[in-house]
Amino acid sequence: LAAGRPQPTVTWRHISPQAEFFKSEDEYLEITEITREQSGTYECSANNDVSIPDVRNVQVTVNYAPYIPEARNIGVALGQNGVLQCEAFAIPKADFEWYREDKRLITGDQEMRIETKGRFSVLTVFNVTEEDYGNYTCLASNRMGSASVSVLLYEISEPTSSTLFQEYTTSTVYANLKDPGADHNANKATSGITDTFWFLIVLSLYVFLSF
């Protein structure tokens, strides 16, 4: 409640990048058709130009059904581990389920593991076989509703010696260019020697496998 003489003017402000202001004839603020972007902290300021404004903060929570951004498909070679990730924004926090075709996947299986933390759920498929390739469905739900997304696990070839050589040289050049102003201390000198040593090993392996 805001009281004073003369009668104070009440102003509400949504503390957000947009900093939207609302004027009200009293201490109540009504937001019609509220969206999830309008959740957060609102500042109520009462001012009658007699003294400094009296300010209070109110926290507004907007419940909404899960929203899943576009998921990224994952390519994995045979025998490697496939890691599929699903992210869902929701209030209350979403519960996750993973499906392969119509079968729900359960964590604890020796062939896979499901881990959920916050708004993320991660499905790890161990030692991928031909039968593991295909579409997986992530379902996120709360009492407001649900959403799902399909994630494709597809096959890629094993890295060859030439691709390993290219990846190594690219990362080495990038590392050298990343911080040209760094201190030239003993640790950097040791790191340079180590990088050169491994570079020569990879180069020798590349030349050997080329014949």
mmCIF file of C-alpha atoms in Angstrom:
data_model
loop_
_atom_site.group_PDB
_atom_site.id
_atom_site.type_symbol
_atom_site.label_atom_id
_atom_site.label_comp_id
_atom_site.label_asym_id
_atom_site.label_seq_id
_atom_site.Cartn_x
_atom_site.Cartn_y
_atom_site.Cartn_z
ATOM 1 C CA LEU A 1 0.000 0.000 0.000
ATOM 2 C CA ALA A 2 1.236 3.498 -0.871
ATOM 3 C CA ALA A 3 0.139 6.425 1.289
ATOM 4 C CA GLY A 4 1.256 10.046 1.639
ATOM 5 C CA ARG A 5 0.267 13.698 1.357
ATOM 6 C CA PRO A 6 0.002 14.671 -1.381
ATOM 7 C CA GLN A 7 -1.143 11.326 -2.758
ATOM 8 C CA PRO A 8 1.905 9.584 -4.312
ATOM 9 C CA THR A 9 2.098 8.487 -7.915
ATOM 10 C CA VAL A 10 2.789 4.781 -8.280
ATOM 11 C CA THR A 11 5.038 3.568 -11.104
ATOM 12 C CA TRP A 12 5.918 -0.029 -11.917
ATOM 13 C CA ARG A 13 8.988 -1.082 -13.857
ATOM 14 C CA HIS A 14 9.918 -4.517 -15.158
ATOM 15 C CA ILE A 15 13.624 -4.969 -14.380
ATOM 16 C CA SER A 16 14.738 -6.435 -17.695
ATOM 17 C CA PRO A 17 16.790 -5.404 -20.755
ATOM 18 C CA GLN A 18 13.652 -3.730 -22.138
ATOM 19 C CA ALA A 19 12.965 -1.956 -18.784
ATOM 20 C CA GLU A 20 9.246 -1.606 -19.544
ATOM 21 C CA PHE A 21 7.401 0.976 -17.408
ATOM 22 C CA PHE A 22 3.783 0.795 -16.213
ATOM 23 C CA LYS A 23 1.760 3.584 -14.582
ATOM 24 C CA SER A 24 -1.000 2.732 -12.153
ATOM 25 C CA GLU A 25 -3.627 4.712 -10.264
ATOM 26 C CA ASP A 26 -2.980 2.573 -7.191
ATOM 27 C CA GLU A 27 -0.532 0.024 -5.862
ATOM 28 C CA TYR A 28 -1.938 -2.807 -7.984
ATOM 29 C CA LEU A 29 -0.541 -3.771 -11.388
ATOM 30 C CA GLU A 30 -2.587 -5.932 -13.724
ATOM 31 C CA ILE A 31 -0.861 -7.623 -16.682
ATOM 32 C CA THR A 32 -3.270 -9.246 -19.111
ATOM 33 C CA GLU A 33 -2.259 -12.224 -21.249
ATOM 34 C CA ILE A 34 1.107 -12.442 -19.513
ATOM 35 C CA THR A 35 3.917 -14.291 -21.294
ATOM 36 C CA ARG A 36 6.984 -16.093 -19.987
ATOM 37 C CA GLU A 37 9.166 -13.174 -21.104
ATOM 38 C CA GLN A 38 7.318 -10.995 -18.593
ATOM 39 C CA SER A 39 8.386 -13.061 -15.591
ATOM 40 C CA GLY A 40 11.045 -11.682 -13.268
ATOM 41 C CA THR A 41 11.414 -8.773 -10.876
ATOM 42 C CA TYR A 42 9.080 -5.765 -10.894
ATOM 43 C CA GLU A 43 9.953 -2.538 -9.122
ATOM 44 C CA CYS A 44 7.165 -0.522 -7.501
ATOM 45 C CA SER A 45 8.015 3.147 -6.903
ATOM 46 C CA ALA A 46 5.786 5.603 -4.979
ATOM 47 C CA ASN A 47 6.674 9.291 -5.387
ATOM 48 C CA ASN A 48 4.955 12.532 -4.314
ATOM 49 C CA ASP A 49 7.952 14.879 -4.824
ATOM 50 C CA VAL A 50 8.188 15.552 -1.095
ATOM 51 C CA SER A 51 10.992 13.100 -0.417
ATOM 52 C CA ILE A 52 12.889 10.426 -2.262
ATOM 53 C CA PRO A 53 10.647 7.727 -3.835
ATOM 54 C CA ASP A 54 9.799 4.678 -1.769
ATOM 55 C CA VAL A 55 10.753 1.582 -3.758
ATOM 56 C CA ARG A 56 9.805 -2.080 -3.320
ATOM 57 C CA ASN A 57 10.492 -5.152 -5.488
ATOM 58 C CA VAL A 58 8.045 -7.924 -6.348
ATOM 59 C CA GLN A 59 9.029 -11.246 -7.920
ATOM 60 C CA VAL A 60 6.654 -12.579 -10.607
ATOM 61 C CA THR A 61 6.831 -16.211 -11.733
ATOM 62 C CA VAL A 62 5.058 -17.256 -14.926
ATOM 63 C CA ASN A 63 4.334 -20.956 -15.305
ATOM 64 C CA TYR A 64 4.532 -22.284 -18.857
ATOM 65 C CA ALA A 65 4.746 -25.541 -20.770
ATOM 66 C CA PRO A 66 8.157 -26.799 -21.928
ATOM 67 C CA TYR A 67 9.790 -25.168 -24.912
ATOM 68 C CA ILE A 68 12.575 -27.127 -26.674
ATOM 69 C CA PRO A 69 14.951 -25.296 -29.027
ATOM 70 C CA GLU A 70 16.071 -27.123 -32.144
ATOM 71 C CA ALA A 71 18.220 -30.111 -31.191
ATOM 72 C CA ARG A 72 21.507 -30.984 -32.920
ATOM 73 C CA ASN A 73 21.907 -34.313 -34.732
ATOM 74 C CA ILE A 74 24.999 -36.312 -33.763
ATOM 75 C CA GLY A 75 27.377 -38.290 -35.975
ATOM 76 C CA VAL A 76 29.326 -41.135 -34.347
ATOM 77 C CA ALA A 77 31.606 -43.876 -35.666
ATOM 78 C CA LEU A 78 30.949 -47.540 -34.896
ATOM 79 C CA GLY A 79 32.226 -48.551 -31.476
ATOM 80 C CA GLN A 80 32.272 -44.986 -30.144
ATOM 81 C CA ASN A 81 29.890 -43.421 -27.616
ATOM 82 C CA GLY A 82 26.991 -41.324 -28.909
ATOM 83 C CA VAL A 83 25.921 -38.389 -26.725
ATOM 84 C CA LEU A 84 22.493 -36.871 -27.475
ATOM 85 C CA GLN A 85 21.425 -33.700 -25.675
ATOM 86 C CA CYS A 86 17.988 -32.218 -25.102
ATOM 87 C CA GLU A 87 17.327 -28.770 -23.594
ATOM 88 C CA ALA A 88 13.891 -27.637 -22.371
ATOM 89 C CA PHE A 89 12.861 -24.302 -20.902
ATOM 90 C CA ALA A 90 9.906 -24.707 -18.551
ATOM 91 C CA ILE A 91 8.359 -23.576 -15.275
ATOM 92 C CA PRO A 92 7.840 -25.713 -13.285
ATOM 93 C CA LYS A 93 10.978 -27.633 -14.286
ATOM 94 C CA ALA A 94 10.337 -30.256 -16.947
ATOM 95 C CA ASP A 95 10.574 -34.009 -16.506
ATOM 96 C CA PHE A 96 12.389 -35.784 -19.359
ATOM 97 C CA GLU A 97 11.782 -39.082 -21.125
ATOM 98 C CA TRP A 98 13.724 -40.592 -24.038
ATOM 99 C CA TYR A 99 12.228 -42.912 -26.660
ATOM 100 C CA ARG A 100 13.556 -45.053 -29.511
ATOM 101 C CA GLU A 101 10.614 -45.633 -31.847
ATOM 102 C CA ASP A 102 7.795 -46.553 -29.401
ATOM 103 C CA LYS A 103 10.052 -47.922 -26.682
ATOM 104 C CA ARG A 104 10.878 -45.799 -23.675
ATOM 105 C CA LEU A 105 14.556 -45.902 -22.758
ATOM 106 C CA ILE A 106 15.368 -46.487 -19.101
ATOM 107 C CA THR A 107 18.558 -45.353 -17.388
ATOM 108 C CA GLY A 108 20.616 -48.101 -15.794
ATOM 109 C CA ASP A 109 20.796 -50.169 -18.972
ATOM 110 C CA GLN A 110 24.410 -51.209 -19.614
ATOM 111 C CA GLU A 111 24.077 -50.062 -23.214
ATOM 112 C CA MET A 112 23.012 -46.498 -22.371
ATOM 113 C CA ARG A 113 22.742 -43.884 -19.632
ATOM 114 C CA ILE A 114 20.315 -40.969 -19.109
ATOM 115 C CA GLU A 115 21.389 -37.998 -17.006
ATOM 116 C CA THR A 116 19.223 -34.968 -16.231
ATOM 117 C CA LYS A 117 20.387 -31.742 -14.643
ATOM 118 C CA GLY A 118 18.363 -28.550 -14.629
ATOM 119 C CA ARG A 119 16.957 -27.882 -18.093
ATOM 120 C CA PHE A 120 19.250 -30.422 -19.793
ATOM 121 C CA SER A 121 18.863 -34.152 -20.359
ATOM 122 C CA VAL A 122 21.678 -36.203 -21.895
ATOM 123 C CA LEU A 123 21.362 -39.681 -23.406
ATOM 124 C CA THR A 124 24.648 -41.553 -23.830
ATOM 125 C CA VAL A 125 24.695 -44.646 -26.054
ATOM 126 C CA PHE A 126 27.767 -46.752 -25.289
ATOM 127 C CA ASN A 127 29.755 -48.660 -27.922
ATOM 128 C CA VAL A 128 27.463 -47.720 -30.804
ATOM 129 C CA THR A 129 26.427 -50.509 -33.181
ATOM 130 C CA GLU A 130 24.579 -50.470 -36.520
ATOM 131 C CA GLU A 131 21.298 -51.060 -34.669
ATOM 132 C CA ASP A 132 21.772 -47.917 -32.582
ATOM 133 C CA TYR A 133 21.672 -45.521 -35.537
ATOM 134 C CA GLY A 134 18.386 -43.746 -36.143
ATOM 135 C CA ASN A 135 15.980 -41.262 -34.580
ATOM 136 C CA TYR A 136 15.602 -40.751 -30.855
ATOM 137 C CA THR A 137 12.798 -38.711 -29.273
ATOM 138 C CA CYS A 138 13.180 -36.482 -26.234
ATOM 139 C CA LEU A 139 9.916 -35.699 -24.413
ATOM 140 C CA ALA A 140 9.798 -32.876 -21.847
ATOM 141 C CA SER A 141 6.649 -32.349 -19.770
ATOM 142 C CA ASN A 142 5.259 -30.535 -16.723
ATOM 143 C CA ARG A 143 1.758 -29.817 -15.451
ATOM 144 C CA MET A 144 1.367 -27.035 -18.029
ATOM 145 C CA GLY A 145 1.953 -29.275 -21.047
ATOM 146 C CA SER A 146 4.648 -31.079 -23.019
ATOM 147 C CA ALA A 147 6.988 -30.785 -26.000
ATOM 148 C CA SER A 148 9.159 -33.221 -27.914
ATOM 149 C CA VAL A 149 12.037 -33.173 -30.351
ATOM 150 C CA SER A 150 13.656 -35.779 -32.592
ATOM 151 C CA VAL A 151 17.439 -36.253 -32.541
ATOM 152 C CA LEU A 152 19.213 -38.283 -35.224
ATOM 153 C CA LEU A 153 22.189 -40.484 -34.370
ATOM 154 C CA TYR A 154 23.955 -41.166 -37.673
ATOM 155 C CA GLU A 155 27.089 -43.014 -38.760
ATOM 156 C CA ILE A 156 30.365 -41.344 -39.691
ATOM 157 C CA SER A 157 33.643 -42.891 -40.811
ATOM 158 C CA GLU A 158 36.561 -43.454 -38.474
ATOM 159 C CA PRO A 159 39.048 -40.541 -38.575
ATOM 160 C CA THR A 160 41.893 -41.212 -41.030
ATOM 161 C CA SER A 161 45.560 -40.349 -40.529
ATOM 162 C CA SER A 162 45.208 -37.356 -42.870
ATOM 163 C CA THR A 163 42.238 -35.923 -40.960
ATOM 164 C CA LEU A 164 44.063 -36.395 -37.657
ATOM 165 C CA PHE A 165 47.092 -34.608 -39.109
ATOM 166 C CA GLN A 166 44.923 -31.767 -40.407
ATOM 167 C CA GLU A 167 43.018 -31.400 -37.115
ATOM 168 C CA TYR A 168 46.262 -31.354 -35.129
ATOM 169 C CA THR A 169 48.003 -28.766 -37.290
ATOM 170 C CA THR A 170 44.875 -26.574 -37.340
ATOM 171 C CA SER A 171 44.543 -26.650 -33.548
ATOM 172 C CA THR A 172 48.285 -25.967 -33.139
ATOM 173 C CA VAL A 173 48.172 -22.909 -35.404
ATOM 174 C CA TYR A 174 45.031 -21.646 -33.660
ATOM 175 C CA ALA A 175 46.642 -22.062 -30.234
ATOM 176 C CA ASN A 176 49.691 -20.089 -31.366
ATOM 177 C CA LEU A 177 47.534 -17.258 -32.717
ATOM 178 C CA LYS A 178 45.040 -17.201 -29.862
ATOM 179 C CA ASP A 179 47.145 -15.269 -27.329
ATOM 180 C CA PRO A 180 50.106 -13.473 -28.979
ATOM 181 C CA GLY A 181 50.516 -11.160 -25.979
ATOM 182 C CA ALA A 182 50.992 -13.859 -23.355
ATOM 183 C CA ASP A 183 54.035 -13.823 -21.069
ATOM 184 C CA HIS A 184 57.033 -15.769 -22.371
ATOM 185 C CA ASN A 185 57.768 -17.670 -19.190
ATOM 186 C CA ALA A 186 59.188 -21.088 -18.435
ATOM 187 C CA ASN A 187 55.792 -22.774 -18.580
ATOM 188 C CA LYS A 188 55.197 -21.481 -22.103
ATOM 189 C CA ALA A 189 58.638 -22.679 -23.191
ATOM 190 C CA THR A 190 57.958 -26.143 -21.795
ATOM 191 C CA SER A 191 54.549 -26.196 -23.472
ATOM 192 C CA GLY A 192 56.163 -25.236 -26.803
ATOM 193 C CA ILE A 193 58.658 -28.090 -26.573
ATOM 194 C CA THR A 194 55.875 -30.541 -25.738
ATOM 195 C CA ASP A 195 53.751 -29.307 -28.665
ATOM 196 C CA THR A 196 56.701 -29.685 -31.032
ATOM 197 C CA PHE A 197 57.394 -33.214 -29.758
ATOM 198 C CA TRP A 198 53.811 -34.359 -30.334
ATOM 199 C CA PHE A 199 53.714 -32.582 -33.688
ATOM 200 C CA LEU A 200 56.742 -34.586 -34.868
ATOM 201 C CA ILE A 201 55.130 -37.834 -33.697
ATOM 202 C CA VAL A 202 51.900 -37.103 -35.572
ATOM 203 C CA LEU A 203 53.874 -36.020 -38.649
ATOM 204 C CA SER A 204 55.896 -39.254 -38.590
ATOM 205 C CA LEU A 205 52.708 -41.303 -38.221
ATOM 206 C CA TYR A 206 51.134 -39.460 -41.135
ATOM 207 C CA VAL A 207 54.148 -40.075 -43.392
ATOM 208 C CA PHE A 208 54.317 -43.746 -42.338
ATOM 209 C CA LEU A 209 50.627 -44.362 -43.071
ATOM 210 C CA SER A 210 50.853 -42.596 -46.433
ATOM 211 C CA PHE A 211 53.050 -45.385 -47.845
#
